[in-house]
Structures are given as structure tokens and as C-alpha cells.
Amino acid sequence: MSETEATHEPDQRVTTIGETSERVREEWTDYHFSGDAKLSIEDLDVYYGDEQALQGVSLDIPDESVTALIGPSGCGKSTFLRCLNRMNDRIKAARVDGSVTLEGTDVYGDGVNLVELRKRIGMVFQEPNPFPKSIRDNISYGPRKHGDLDTGLLARLLGRDDTGAERELVERALRRAALYDEVENRLDDNALGLSGGQQQRLCIARCLAVDPEVILMDEPASALDPIATAKIEDLIEELAEDYAVVVVTHNMQQAARISDQTAVFLTGGELVEYGDTDQIFENPQSQRVEDYVTGKFG
């Protein structure tokens, strides 16, 4: 997905219809919180070919909390999210400059194992994407691939069968995703037979099964009905007790309900303001952010 091109003169900012021309001030994005940052991003620029999708984004993301990323379509928030576990590496035209560190580990450093990185920083996508396998196999797939589970005939013959550990892991992950009670008697059924909301919670459980440190979510409830959305929102708040959760959402009411801090991206891939969610929605420092959250543009 391409992002909006942003080319700025020294004394102005490119804006969209209804958006005030305004220079971003450093103090608007200088958000302080207690404890160390789980993720630190410095001077992040992203290009798709000649088009710049993000420019100079710097922010720290705390642990055990929900960080919401909001802004109009094309402002770069999904591009930013994908930078955190290098999903943009899959796009040939993408180029990333700047740094992303996970507790001191340079995500873009030489020799980084992408499989291990994406185990530490898991991702849940907008559309539920369960594997065409059983519910049980969806959960155990990741741990098997990482060598954390060994099941099957050969494992039994060699005395290394982890069937009991698999059963415990599947139940634990499904309980964490608030899904176990709904599927405990259907674990061998094909996951594609679940409802949309159940499939999305299964995908969250699959992410949790590999014991991540950070969970990225790209509009995880946008394709769901209100009841399923409420369950996902409740789940996100529960997960924030143990993980750093970063959520892209177009729904500002949702951001206000579930997040601890909010980052606002606006036209041209700029991070315009970042702070406590209550402050962003009730007393933003940027006129553009106030106009956006009050619905004057976007």
C-alpha cells in the first residue's frame, strides 16, 4: 500500500483539505512516562521508491500499556507499525532509515534473525487470517516451528513427545485470548469454521502462543461487528497488563477507550503529537490535532 508523498518547504507543512498549516514543535511529541521504554524509535524515515511515507518519527513506547496510533488514511501509521518488526522488508520498493530498538537490541542491525524478531514482536492483522488447520494446530504451529514443541510418531518413538505440553499451551493461549470456553470441545475442528470475531481472537491466541514481548495490531476490529469489537477491546486492555500493545485504529472513540497513550500522525507521514490519551483528546497542543479529533478534517 502506497503512502502520501510529503515534500515540505522550510516554513510550511503540506496539508490536506480542511487542515491548518502548522509547524510541528518538538515538545508536542516529547512524551515522558515512568519506567524504561520497551521500544525506542529515532529519526525514522520510510520511502516507497521516491515517495516518502514517514519522516523523522521519534518516540518511545512503554511496556505493559496500550499505545494507539491514529490519523487519516495515508498518513503512515500502518507503515510505522510494520517498521517495528520489519514487515516492510517484504516490500521491495521500501527503504527504512533511522533506528528501532527493542530493549537495547537494534531491530535493523546486521545479523538480526527475523524469525526470532517476529517471535518477540508479534503482529495481528486487520483481517483474521487463521491457517486452514484445526484450532489446536493453529495455536501449536508457531511453537513447533520454533522447536519449543515436539509431537508426532517420531517424537513418541524417541521419548520426546510433548503432547501434554501442547495441550497445556493451547489451553493457556486460548484462555488468554478469551476464547477457550467457546471452543474447548472443538479444538480439532477447522479454524475456518469460526465466526469472524472468534477467528480474530484465535489469531491473537496464536500470537500469544510463542510468548511475545510486544503485540502489534493493525485495526484488529475494523472488520468485526460491535459485539465482537467489544470483546477484542476488552482483550486488548487485559493484554496490556503483561505486554506492550501497539494498535492502529481509525476509530478515535476506540483509541480513547482502550489506550494509555496516543500518537497522532497527520498528512505527509509526520508524528504531530504524542502523549497521554486523555490529554490528546481533551487538550491537544496542536491545532491540527484538535481539528482532527473534533472531526473538522480527515
PDB file of C-alpha atoms in Angstrom:
ATOM      1  CA  MET A   1       0.000   0.000   0.000  1.00  0.00           C
ATOM      2  CA  SER A   2       1.499   3.314  -1.019  1.00  0.00           C
ATOM      3  CA  GLU A   3       1.547   6.279   1.313  1.00  0.00           C
ATOM      4  CA  THR A   4       1.132  10.011   0.701  1.00  0.00           C
ATOM      5  CA  GLU A   5       4.163  11.840  -0.667  1.00  0.00           C
ATOM      6  CA  ALA A   6       5.408  14.620   1.599  1.00  0.00           C
ATOM      7  CA  THR A   7       7.665  17.419   0.356  1.00  0.00           C
ATOM      8  CA  HIS A   8       7.993  20.424   2.647  1.00  0.00           C
ATOM      9  CA  GLU A   9       9.347  23.906   2.184  1.00  0.00           C
ATOM     10  CA  PRO A  10      11.332  25.184   5.205  1.00  0.00           C
ATOM     11  CA  ASP A  11       8.487  27.311   6.560  1.00  0.00           C
ATOM     12  CA  GLN A  12       5.369  25.315   5.796  1.00  0.00           C
ATOM     13  CA  ARG A  13       3.729  21.904   6.005  1.00  0.00           C
ATOM     14  CA  VAL A  14       1.774  20.130   3.305  1.00  0.00           C
ATOM     15  CA  THR A  15      -1.811  19.813   4.459  1.00  0.00           C
ATOM     16  CA  THR A  16      -4.981  18.172   3.270  1.00  0.00           C
ATOM     17  CA  ILE A  17      -8.338  19.874   2.717  1.00  0.00           C
ATOM     18  CA  GLY A  18      -9.521  21.498   5.930  1.00  0.00           C
ATOM     19  CA  GLU A  19      -6.165  21.101   7.654  1.00  0.00           C
ATOM     20  CA  THR A  20      -4.394  24.106   9.180  1.00  0.00           C
ATOM     21  CA  SER A  21      -0.830  24.876   8.081  1.00  0.00           C
ATOM     22  CA  GLU A  22       1.273  24.491  11.201  1.00  0.00           C
ATOM     23  CA  ARG A  23       4.860  23.632  12.080  1.00  0.00           C
ATOM     24  CA  VAL A  24       5.283  20.722  14.494  1.00  0.00           C
ATOM     25  CA  ARG A  25       7.016  21.573  17.745  1.00  0.00           C
ATOM     26  CA  GLU A  26       9.389  19.098  19.359  1.00  0.00           C
ATOM     27  CA  GLU A  27       7.704  19.392  22.756  1.00  0.00           C
ATOM     28  CA  TRP A  28       4.438  18.115  21.269  1.00  0.00           C
ATOM     29  CA  THR A  29       5.966  14.660  20.758  1.00  0.00           C
ATOM     30  CA  ASP A  30       8.308  14.619  23.774  1.00  0.00           C
ATOM     31  CA  TYR A  31       6.248  12.259  25.910  1.00  0.00           C
ATOM     32  CA  HIS A  32       7.617  11.213  29.309  1.00  0.00           C
ATOM     33  CA  PHE A  33       6.478   8.181  31.262  1.00  0.00           C
ATOM     34  CA  SER A  34       7.719   6.198  34.240  1.00  0.00           C
ATOM     35  CA  GLY A  35       9.986   3.224  33.629  1.00  0.00           C
ATOM     36  CA  ASP A  36      12.164   2.312  30.669  1.00  0.00           C
ATOM     37  CA  ALA A  37      10.953   2.222  27.085  1.00  0.00           C
ATOM     38  CA  LYS A  38      10.142  -1.173  25.606  1.00  0.00           C
ATOM     39  CA  LEU A  39      10.672   0.186  22.086  1.00  0.00           C
ATOM     40  CA  SER A  40      12.623   3.303  21.111  1.00  0.00           C
ATOM     41  CA  ILE A  41      12.314   4.828  17.654  1.00  0.00           C
ATOM     42  CA  GLU A  42      14.674   7.551  16.463  1.00  0.00           C
ATOM     43  CA  ASP A  43      14.523   9.664  13.273  1.00  0.00           C
ATOM     44  CA  LEU A  44      12.573   7.048  11.335  1.00  0.00           C
ATOM     45  CA  ASP A  45      12.164   7.787   7.626  1.00  0.00           C
ATOM     46  CA  VAL A  46      10.419   5.387   5.254  1.00  0.00           C
ATOM     47  CA  TYR A  47      10.327   5.586   1.472  1.00  0.00           C
ATOM     48  CA  TYR A  48       8.395   3.607  -1.111  1.00  0.00           C
ATOM     49  CA  GLY A  49      10.513   4.230  -4.153  1.00  0.00           C
ATOM     50  CA  ASP A  50      10.744   8.026  -4.447  1.00  0.00           C
ATOM     51  CA  GLU A  51       7.736   8.656  -2.203  1.00  0.00           C
ATOM     52  CA  GLN A  52       8.353   9.406   1.470  1.00  0.00           C
ATOM     53  CA  ALA A  53       5.787   7.750   3.722  1.00  0.00           C
ATOM     54  CA  LEU A  54       7.233   8.661   7.132  1.00  0.00           C
ATOM     55  CA  GLN A  55       9.556  11.496   8.033  1.00  0.00           C
ATOM     56  CA  GLY A  56      11.696  11.872  11.111  1.00  0.00           C
ATOM     57  CA  VAL A  57       9.490   9.940  13.530  1.00  0.00           C
ATOM     58  CA  SER A  58      10.896   9.613  17.052  1.00  0.00           C
ATOM     59  CA  LEU A  59       9.043   8.199  20.064  1.00  0.00           C
ATOM     60  CA  ASP A  60       9.399   5.777  22.954  1.00  0.00           C
ATOM     61  CA  ILE A  61       6.798   3.095  23.648  1.00  0.00           C
ATOM     62  CA  PRO A  62       6.332   1.911  27.253  1.00  0.00           C
ATOM     63  CA  ASP A  63       5.828  -1.654  28.403  1.00  0.00           C
ATOM     64  CA  GLU A  64       2.582  -3.042  29.854  1.00  0.00           C
ATOM     65  CA  SER A  65       0.328  -0.454  28.245  1.00  0.00           C
ATOM     66  CA  VAL A  66      -1.646   0.268  25.080  1.00  0.00           C
ATOM     67  CA  THR A  67      -0.285   2.791  22.593  1.00  0.00           C
ATOM     68  CA  ALA A  68      -2.795   3.881  19.949  1.00  0.00           C
ATOM     69  CA  LEU A  69      -1.736   5.211  16.543  1.00  0.00           C
ATOM     70  CA  ILE A  70      -4.374   7.406  14.919  1.00  0.00           C
ATOM     71  CA  GLY A  71      -4.620   9.675  11.896  1.00  0.00           C
ATOM     72  CA  PRO A  72      -6.312   9.940   8.491  1.00  0.00           C
ATOM     73  CA  SER A  73      -5.780   7.387   5.732  1.00  0.00           C
ATOM     74  CA  GLY A  74      -2.375   7.626   4.074  1.00  0.00           C
ATOM     75  CA  CYS A  75      -0.630   9.319   6.995  1.00  0.00           C
ATOM     76  CA  GLY A  76       1.806   6.469   7.615  1.00  0.00           C
ATOM     77  CA  LYS A  77       0.547   4.869  10.818  1.00  0.00           C
ATOM     78  CA  SER A  78       0.359   1.336   9.378  1.00  0.00           C
ATOM     79  CA  THR A  79       3.726   1.833   7.716  1.00  0.00           C
ATOM     80  CA  PHE A  80       5.125   2.833  11.114  1.00  0.00           C
ATOM     81  CA  LEU A  81       3.606  -0.238  12.778  1.00  0.00           C
ATOM     82  CA  ARG A  82       5.162  -2.555  10.181  1.00  0.00           C
ATOM     83  CA  CYS A  83       8.565  -0.977  10.767  1.00  0.00           C
ATOM     84  CA  LEU A  84       8.587  -2.213  14.353  1.00  0.00           C
ATOM     85  CA  ASN A  85       9.055  -5.868  13.364  1.00  0.00           C
ATOM     86  CA  ARG A  86      10.423  -5.255   9.861  1.00  0.00           C
ATOM     87  CA  MET A  87       7.332  -6.336   7.947  1.00  0.00           C
ATOM     88  CA  ASN A  88       8.208  -3.654   5.399  1.00  0.00           C
ATOM     89  CA  ASP A  89      11.168  -5.834   4.404  1.00  0.00           C
ATOM     90  CA  ARG A  90       8.624  -7.785   2.366  1.00  0.00           C
ATOM     91  CA  ILE A  91       8.050  -4.739   0.128  1.00  0.00           C
ATOM     92  CA  LYS A  92      10.835  -4.469  -2.458  1.00  0.00           C
ATOM     93  CA  ALA A  93      10.398  -0.725  -3.000  1.00  0.00           C
ATOM     94  CA  ALA A  94      10.529   0.096   0.726  1.00  0.00           C
ATOM     95  CA  ARG A  95      13.576   1.747   2.305  1.00  0.00           C
ATOM     96  CA  VAL A  96      13.873   2.440   6.028  1.00  0.00           C
ATOM     97  CA  ASP A  97      16.311   4.896   7.603  1.00  0.00           C
ATOM     98  CA  GLY A  98      16.675   5.612  11.317  1.00  0.00           C
ATOM     99  CA  SER A  99      16.620   3.208  14.237  1.00  0.00           C
ATOM    100  CA  VAL A 100      14.215   0.959  16.113  1.00  0.00           C
ATOM    101  CA  THR A 101      15.480  -0.669  19.302  1.00  0.00           C
ATOM    102  CA  LEU A 102      13.791  -3.316  21.421  1.00  0.00           C
ATOM    103  CA  GLU A 103      15.231  -3.072  24.925  1.00  0.00           C
ATOM    104  CA  GLY A 104      18.617  -2.134  23.503  1.00  0.00           C
ATOM    105  CA  THR A 105      18.572  -4.539  20.538  1.00  0.00           C
ATOM    106  CA  ASP A 106      18.833  -2.766  17.176  1.00  0.00           C
ATOM    107  CA  VAL A 107      15.951  -4.228  15.183  1.00  0.00           C
ATOM    108  CA  TYR A 108      17.631  -3.178  11.914  1.00  0.00           C
ATOM    109  CA  GLY A 109      21.108  -4.295  12.962  1.00  0.00           C
ATOM    110  CA  ASP A 110      23.245  -6.696  10.940  1.00  0.00           C
ATOM    111  CA  GLY A 111      22.578 -10.350  11.620  1.00  0.00           C
ATOM    112  CA  VAL A 112      19.149  -9.900  13.199  1.00  0.00           C
ATOM    113  CA  ASN A 113      17.170 -13.133  12.943  1.00  0.00           C
ATOM    114  CA  LEU A 114      13.794 -12.056  11.562  1.00  0.00           C
ATOM    115  CA  VAL A 115      12.056 -15.215  12.746  1.00  0.00           C
ATOM    116  CA  GLU A 116      13.204 -14.559  16.309  1.00  0.00           C
ATOM    117  CA  LEU A 117      12.403 -10.847  15.991  1.00  0.00           C
ATOM    118  CA  ARG A 118       8.831 -11.571  14.926  1.00  0.00           C
ATOM    119  CA  LYS A 119       8.546 -14.020  17.791  1.00  0.00           C
ATOM    120  CA  ARG A 120       9.440 -11.214  20.208  1.00  0.00           C
ATOM    121  CA  ILE A 121       7.287  -8.660  18.360  1.00  0.00           C
ATOM    122  CA  GLY A 122       4.124 -10.412  17.213  1.00  0.00           C
ATOM    123  CA  MET A 123       1.514  -8.977  14.856  1.00  0.00           C
ATOM    124  CA  VAL A 124      -2.252  -9.277  14.423  1.00  0.00           C
ATOM    125  CA  PHE A 125      -3.625  -8.052  11.111  1.00  0.00           C
ATOM    126  CA  GLN A 126      -6.789  -6.230  10.101  1.00  0.00           C
ATOM    127  CA  GLU A 127      -8.435  -9.286   8.550  1.00  0.00           C
ATOM    128  CA  PRO A 128      -8.422 -12.512  10.575  1.00  0.00           C
ATOM    129  CA  ASN A 129      -6.036 -14.954   8.884  1.00  0.00           C
ATOM    130  CA  PRO A 130      -6.253 -18.353  10.593  1.00  0.00           C
ATOM    131  CA  PHE A 131      -4.436 -21.241   8.918  1.00  0.00           C
ATOM    132  CA  PRO A 132      -6.690 -23.816   7.205  1.00  0.00           C
ATOM    133  CA  LYS A 133      -5.919 -26.218  10.026  1.00  0.00           C
ATOM    134  CA  SER A 134      -7.552 -27.238  13.279  1.00  0.00           C
ATOM    135  CA  ILE A 135      -7.878 -24.750  16.115  1.00  0.00           C
ATOM    136  CA  ARG A 136      -5.304 -26.772  18.049  1.00  0.00           C
ATOM    137  CA  ASP A 137      -2.816 -26.778  15.166  1.00  0.00           C
ATOM    138  CA  ASN A 138      -3.216 -23.040  14.670  1.00  0.00           C
ATOM    139  CA  ILE A 139      -2.032 -22.444  18.230  1.00  0.00           C
ATOM    140  CA  SER A 140       0.768 -25.011  18.287  1.00  0.00           C
ATOM    141  CA  TYR A 141       2.112 -24.188  14.814  1.00  0.00           C
ATOM    142  CA  GLY A 142       4.452 -21.404  15.976  1.00  0.00           C
ATOM    143  CA  PRO A 143       5.928 -23.241  18.984  1.00  0.00           C
ATOM    144  CA  ARG A 144       6.556 -26.280  16.774  1.00  0.00           C
ATOM    145  CA  LYS A 145       8.332 -24.180  14.159  1.00  0.00           C
ATOM    146  CA  HIS A 146      10.480 -22.599  16.857  1.00  0.00           C
ATOM    147  CA  GLY A 147      11.360 -26.026  18.263  1.00  0.00           C
ATOM    148  CA  ASP A 148       9.521 -25.494  21.537  1.00  0.00           C
ATOM    149  CA  LEU A 149       7.186 -28.469  20.942  1.00  0.00           C
ATOM    150  CA  ASP A 150       7.942 -31.917  19.555  1.00  0.00           C
ATOM    151  CA  THR A 151       4.938 -34.112  18.800  1.00  0.00           C
ATOM    152  CA  GLY A 152       4.038 -36.954  16.456  1.00  0.00           C
ATOM    153  CA  LEU A 153       5.075 -40.585  15.944  1.00  0.00           C
ATOM    154  CA  LEU A 154       8.836 -39.986  15.739  1.00  0.00           C
ATOM    155  CA  ALA A 155       8.786 -37.887  18.901  1.00  0.00           C
ATOM    156  CA  ARG A 156       6.915 -40.657  20.713  1.00  0.00           C
ATOM    157  CA  LEU A 157       9.366 -43.308  19.493  1.00  0.00           C
ATOM    158  CA  LEU A 158      12.277 -41.182  20.695  1.00  0.00           C
ATOM    159  CA  GLY A 159      10.645 -40.479  24.040  1.00  0.00           C
ATOM    160  CA  ARG A 160      10.355 -36.743  23.359  1.00  0.00           C
ATOM    161  CA  ASP A 161       6.616 -36.443  22.896  1.00  0.00           C
ATOM    162  CA  ASP A 162       5.329 -33.045  24.091  1.00  0.00           C
ATOM    163  CA  THR A 163       1.623 -33.776  23.621  1.00  0.00           C
ATOM    164  CA  GLY A 164       0.887 -32.894  27.235  1.00  0.00           C
ATOM    165  CA  ALA A 165       2.809 -29.625  26.971  1.00  0.00           C
ATOM    166  CA  GLU A 166       0.993 -28.851  23.719  1.00  0.00           C
ATOM    167  CA  ARG A 167      -2.381 -29.390  25.390  1.00  0.00           C
ATOM    168  CA  GLU A 168      -1.447 -27.021  28.204  1.00  0.00           C
ATOM    169  CA  LEU A 169      -0.063 -24.392  25.817  1.00  0.00           C
ATOM    170  CA  VAL A 170      -3.163 -24.463  23.605  1.00  0.00           C
ATOM    171  CA  GLU A 171      -5.477 -24.055  26.578  1.00  0.00           C
ATOM    172  CA  ARG A 172      -3.364 -21.275  28.094  1.00  0.00           C
ATOM    173  CA  ALA A 173      -3.188 -19.287  24.855  1.00  0.00           C
ATOM    174  CA  LEU A 174      -6.897 -19.651  24.166  1.00  0.00           C
ATOM    175  CA  ARG A 175      -7.759 -18.608  27.716  1.00  0.00           C
ATOM    176  CA  ARG A 176      -5.533 -15.532  27.404  1.00  0.00           C
ATOM    177  CA  ALA A 177      -7.421 -14.674  24.213  1.00  0.00           C
ATOM    178  CA  ALA A 178     -10.801 -15.157  25.952  1.00  0.00           C
ATOM    179  CA  LEU A 179     -11.734 -17.928  23.500  1.00  0.00           C
ATOM    180  CA  TYR A 180     -11.234 -21.232  25.312  1.00  0.00           C
ATOM    181  CA  ASP A 181     -14.725 -21.532  26.797  1.00  0.00           C
ATOM    182  CA  GLU A 182     -16.236 -21.127  23.323  1.00  0.00           C
ATOM    183  CA  VAL A 183     -14.082 -23.735  21.562  1.00  0.00           C
ATOM    184  CA  GLU A 184     -12.877 -26.226  24.207  1.00  0.00           C
ATOM    185  CA  ASN A 185     -14.960 -29.022  22.641  1.00  0.00           C
ATOM    186  CA  ARG A 186     -13.982 -28.077  19.061  1.00  0.00           C
ATOM    187  CA  LEU A 187     -10.193 -27.975  19.189  1.00  0.00           C
ATOM    188  CA  ASP A 188      -9.849 -30.445  16.310  1.00  0.00           C
ATOM    189  CA  ASP A 189     -12.331 -28.568  14.090  1.00  0.00           C
ATOM    190  CA  ASN A 190     -11.106 -26.449  11.201  1.00  0.00           C
ATOM    191  CA  ALA A 191     -10.464 -22.880  12.382  1.00  0.00           C
ATOM    192  CA  LEU A 192     -12.098 -21.502   9.247  1.00  0.00           C
ATOM    193  CA  GLY A 193     -15.451 -22.578  10.686  1.00  0.00           C
ATOM    194  CA  LEU A 194     -15.216 -19.999  13.479  1.00  0.00           C
ATOM    195  CA  SER A 195     -17.008 -16.649  13.302  1.00  0.00           C
ATOM    196  CA  GLY A 196     -15.030 -13.569  12.297  1.00  0.00           C
ATOM    197  CA  GLY A 197     -14.630 -12.367  15.874  1.00  0.00           C
ATOM    198  CA  GLN A 198     -13.583 -15.831  17.041  1.00  0.00           C
ATOM    199  CA  GLN A 199     -11.077 -16.084  14.198  1.00  0.00           C
ATOM    200  CA  GLN A 200      -9.508 -12.774  15.229  1.00  0.00           C
ATOM    201  CA  ARG A 201      -9.212 -13.914  18.845  1.00  0.00           C
ATOM    202  CA  LEU A 202      -7.697 -17.172  17.568  1.00  0.00           C
ATOM    203  CA  CYS A 203      -5.093 -15.140  15.690  1.00  0.00           C
ATOM    204  CA  ILE A 204      -4.335 -13.269  18.918  1.00  0.00           C
ATOM    205  CA  ALA A 205      -4.025 -16.601  20.746  1.00  0.00           C
ATOM    206  CA  ARG A 206      -1.676 -17.850  18.008  1.00  0.00           C
ATOM    207  CA  CYS A 207       0.455 -14.750  18.553  1.00  0.00           C
ATOM    208  CA  LEU A 208       0.478 -15.299  22.326  1.00  0.00           C
ATOM    209  CA  ALA A 209       1.489 -18.958  21.951  1.00  0.00           C
ATOM    210  CA  VAL A 210       5.092 -18.022  21.081  1.00  0.00           C
ATOM    211  CA  ASP A 211       5.373 -15.798  24.174  1.00  0.00           C
ATOM    212  CA  PRO A 212       5.983 -12.378  22.557  1.00  0.00           C
ATOM    213  CA  GLU A 213       7.090  -9.232  24.353  1.00  0.00           C
ATOM    214  CA  VAL A 214       5.264  -6.754  22.094  1.00  0.00           C
ATOM    215  CA  ILE A 215       1.951  -7.200  20.256  1.00  0.00           C
ATOM    216  CA  LEU A 216       1.250  -5.081  17.178  1.00  0.00           C
ATOM    217  CA  MET A 217      -2.349  -4.785  15.978  1.00  0.00           C
ATOM    218  CA  ASP A 218      -3.347  -3.181  12.687  1.00  0.00           C
ATOM    219  CA  GLU A 219      -7.023  -2.223  13.026  1.00  0.00           C
ATOM    220  CA  PRO A 220      -7.870  -5.581  14.648  1.00  0.00           C
ATOM    221  CA  ALA A 221     -11.593  -4.880  14.990  1.00  0.00           C
ATOM    222  CA  SER A 222     -12.372  -2.945  11.811  1.00  0.00           C
ATOM    223  CA  ALA A 223     -13.939  -5.974  10.079  1.00  0.00           C
ATOM    224  CA  LEU A 224     -15.971  -7.073  13.105  1.00  0.00           C
ATOM    225  CA  ASP A 225     -19.471  -6.397  14.404  1.00  0.00           C
ATOM    226  CA  PRO A 226     -19.979  -4.296  17.573  1.00  0.00           C
ATOM    227  CA  ILE A 227     -20.235  -7.294  19.921  1.00  0.00           C
ATOM    228  CA  ALA A 228     -17.043  -8.892  18.581  1.00  0.00           C
ATOM    229  CA  THR A 229     -15.338  -5.486  18.643  1.00  0.00           C
ATOM    230  CA  ALA A 230     -16.180  -5.055  22.330  1.00  0.00           C
ATOM    231  CA  LYS A 231     -14.623  -8.449  23.090  1.00  0.00           C
ATOM    232  CA  ILE A 232     -11.444  -7.509  21.230  1.00  0.00           C
ATOM    233  CA  GLU A 233     -11.255  -4.184  23.077  1.00  0.00           C
ATOM    234  CA  ASP A 234     -11.675  -5.910  26.447  1.00  0.00           C
ATOM    235  CA  LEU A 235      -8.968  -8.383  25.456  1.00  0.00           C
ATOM    236  CA  ILE A 236      -6.546  -5.617  24.450  1.00  0.00           C
ATOM    237  CA  GLU A 237      -6.936  -3.963  27.836  1.00  0.00           C
ATOM    238  CA  GLU A 238      -6.257  -7.288  29.584  1.00  0.00           C
ATOM    239  CA  LEU A 239      -3.179  -7.994  27.442  1.00  0.00           C
ATOM    240  CA  ALA A 240      -1.718  -4.611  28.392  1.00  0.00           C
ATOM    241  CA  GLU A 241      -1.231  -5.946  31.913  1.00  0.00           C
ATOM    242  CA  ASP A 242       1.607  -8.131  30.581  1.00  0.00           C
ATOM    243  CA  TYR A 243       2.628  -6.802  27.157  1.00  0.00           C
ATOM    244  CA  ALA A 244       3.405  -3.634  25.249  1.00  0.00           C
ATOM    245  CA  VAL A 245       0.456  -3.390  22.850  1.00  0.00           C
ATOM    246  CA  VAL A 246       0.554  -1.016  19.860  1.00  0.00           C
ATOM    247  CA  VAL A 247      -2.733  -0.563  17.984  1.00  0.00           C
ATOM    248  CA  VAL A 248      -3.501   1.234  14.735  1.00  0.00           C
ATOM    249  CA  THR A 249      -7.126   2.364  14.632  1.00  0.00           C
ATOM    250  CA  HIS A 250      -9.280   4.671  12.526  1.00  0.00           C
ATOM    251  CA  ASN A 251     -11.833   4.701  15.327  1.00  0.00           C
ATOM    252  CA  MET A 252     -10.972   7.600  17.621  1.00  0.00           C
ATOM    253  CA  GLN A 253     -13.580   6.548  20.183  1.00  0.00           C
ATOM    254  CA  GLN A 254     -11.886   3.173  20.324  1.00  0.00           C
ATOM    255  CA  ALA A 255      -8.479   4.800  20.854  1.00  0.00           C
ATOM    256  CA  ALA A 256      -9.938   6.902  23.666  1.00  0.00           C
ATOM    257  CA  ARG A 257     -11.484   3.822  25.313  1.00  0.00           C
ATOM    258  CA  ILE A 258      -8.585   1.378  25.248  1.00  0.00           C
ATOM    259  CA  SER A 259      -5.270   3.240  25.087  1.00  0.00           C
ATOM    260  CA  ASP A 260      -2.978   4.738  27.703  1.00  0.00           C
ATOM    261  CA  GLN A 261      -1.124   6.983  25.256  1.00  0.00           C
ATOM    262  CA  THR A 262      -1.881   8.106  21.719  1.00  0.00           C
ATOM    263  CA  ALA A 263       0.353   9.100  18.818  1.00  0.00           C
ATOM    264  CA  VAL A 264      -1.258  11.252  16.112  1.00  0.00           C
ATOM    265  CA  PHE A 265       0.092  11.006  12.562  1.00  0.00           C
ATOM    266  CA  LEU A 266      -1.096  13.575  10.021  1.00  0.00           C
ATOM    267  CA  THR A 267      -0.545  14.436   6.372  1.00  0.00           C
ATOM    268  CA  GLY A 268       2.896  13.709   4.989  1.00  0.00           C
ATOM    269  CA  GLY A 269       3.869  10.986   7.434  1.00  0.00           C
ATOM    270  CA  GLU A 270       4.547  13.304  10.364  1.00  0.00           C
ATOM    271  CA  LEU A 271       4.145  12.414  14.002  1.00  0.00           C
ATOM    272  CA  VAL A 272       2.448  15.613  15.146  1.00  0.00           C
ATOM    273  CA  GLU A 273       1.634  14.883  18.782  1.00  0.00           C
ATOM    274  CA  TYR A 274       2.202  12.072  21.283  1.00  0.00           C
ATOM    275  CA  GLY A 275       1.029  11.982  24.874  1.00  0.00           C
ATOM    276  CA  ASP A 276      -1.442  10.641  27.416  1.00  0.00           C
ATOM    277  CA  THR A 277      -4.649   9.680  25.653  1.00  0.00           C
ATOM    278  CA  ASP A 278      -6.802  11.911  27.847  1.00  0.00           C
ATOM    279  CA  GLN A 279      -4.596  14.903  27.064  1.00  0.00           C
ATOM    280  CA  ILE A 280      -4.599  14.207  23.321  1.00  0.00           C
ATOM    281  CA  PHE A 281      -8.385  14.087  23.160  1.00  0.00           C
ATOM    282  CA  GLU A 282      -9.249  16.721  25.742  1.00  0.00           C
ATOM    283  CA  ASN A 283      -6.458  19.276  25.467  1.00  0.00           C
ATOM    284  CA  PRO A 284      -4.237  18.769  22.398  1.00  0.00           C
ATOM    285  CA  GLN A 285      -1.365  21.170  21.922  1.00  0.00           C
ATOM    286  CA  SER A 286      -1.504  21.158  18.116  1.00  0.00           C
ATOM    287  CA  GLN A 287      -4.319  22.977  16.321  1.00  0.00           C
ATOM    288  CA  ARG A 288      -4.203  20.338  13.594  1.00  0.00           C
ATOM    289  CA  VAL A 289      -4.639  17.558  16.136  1.00  0.00           C
ATOM    290  CA  GLU A 290      -7.563  19.389  17.730  1.00  0.00           C
ATOM    291  CA  ASP A 291      -9.165  19.823  14.334  1.00  0.00           C
ATOM    292  CA  TYR A 292      -8.636  16.155  13.526  1.00  0.00           C
ATOM    293  CA  VAL A 293     -10.005  14.716  16.770  1.00  0.00           C
ATOM    294  CA  THR A 294     -13.033  17.025  16.608  1.00  0.00           C
ATOM    295  CA  GLY A 295     -13.806  15.907  13.073  1.00  0.00           C
ATOM    296  CA  LYS A 296     -13.005  19.077  11.116  1.00  0.00           C
ATOM    297  CA  PHE A 297     -10.967  17.072   8.604  1.00  0.00           C
ATOM    298  CA  GLY A 298      -9.754  13.556   7.989  1.00  0.00           C
TER     299      GLY A 298
END
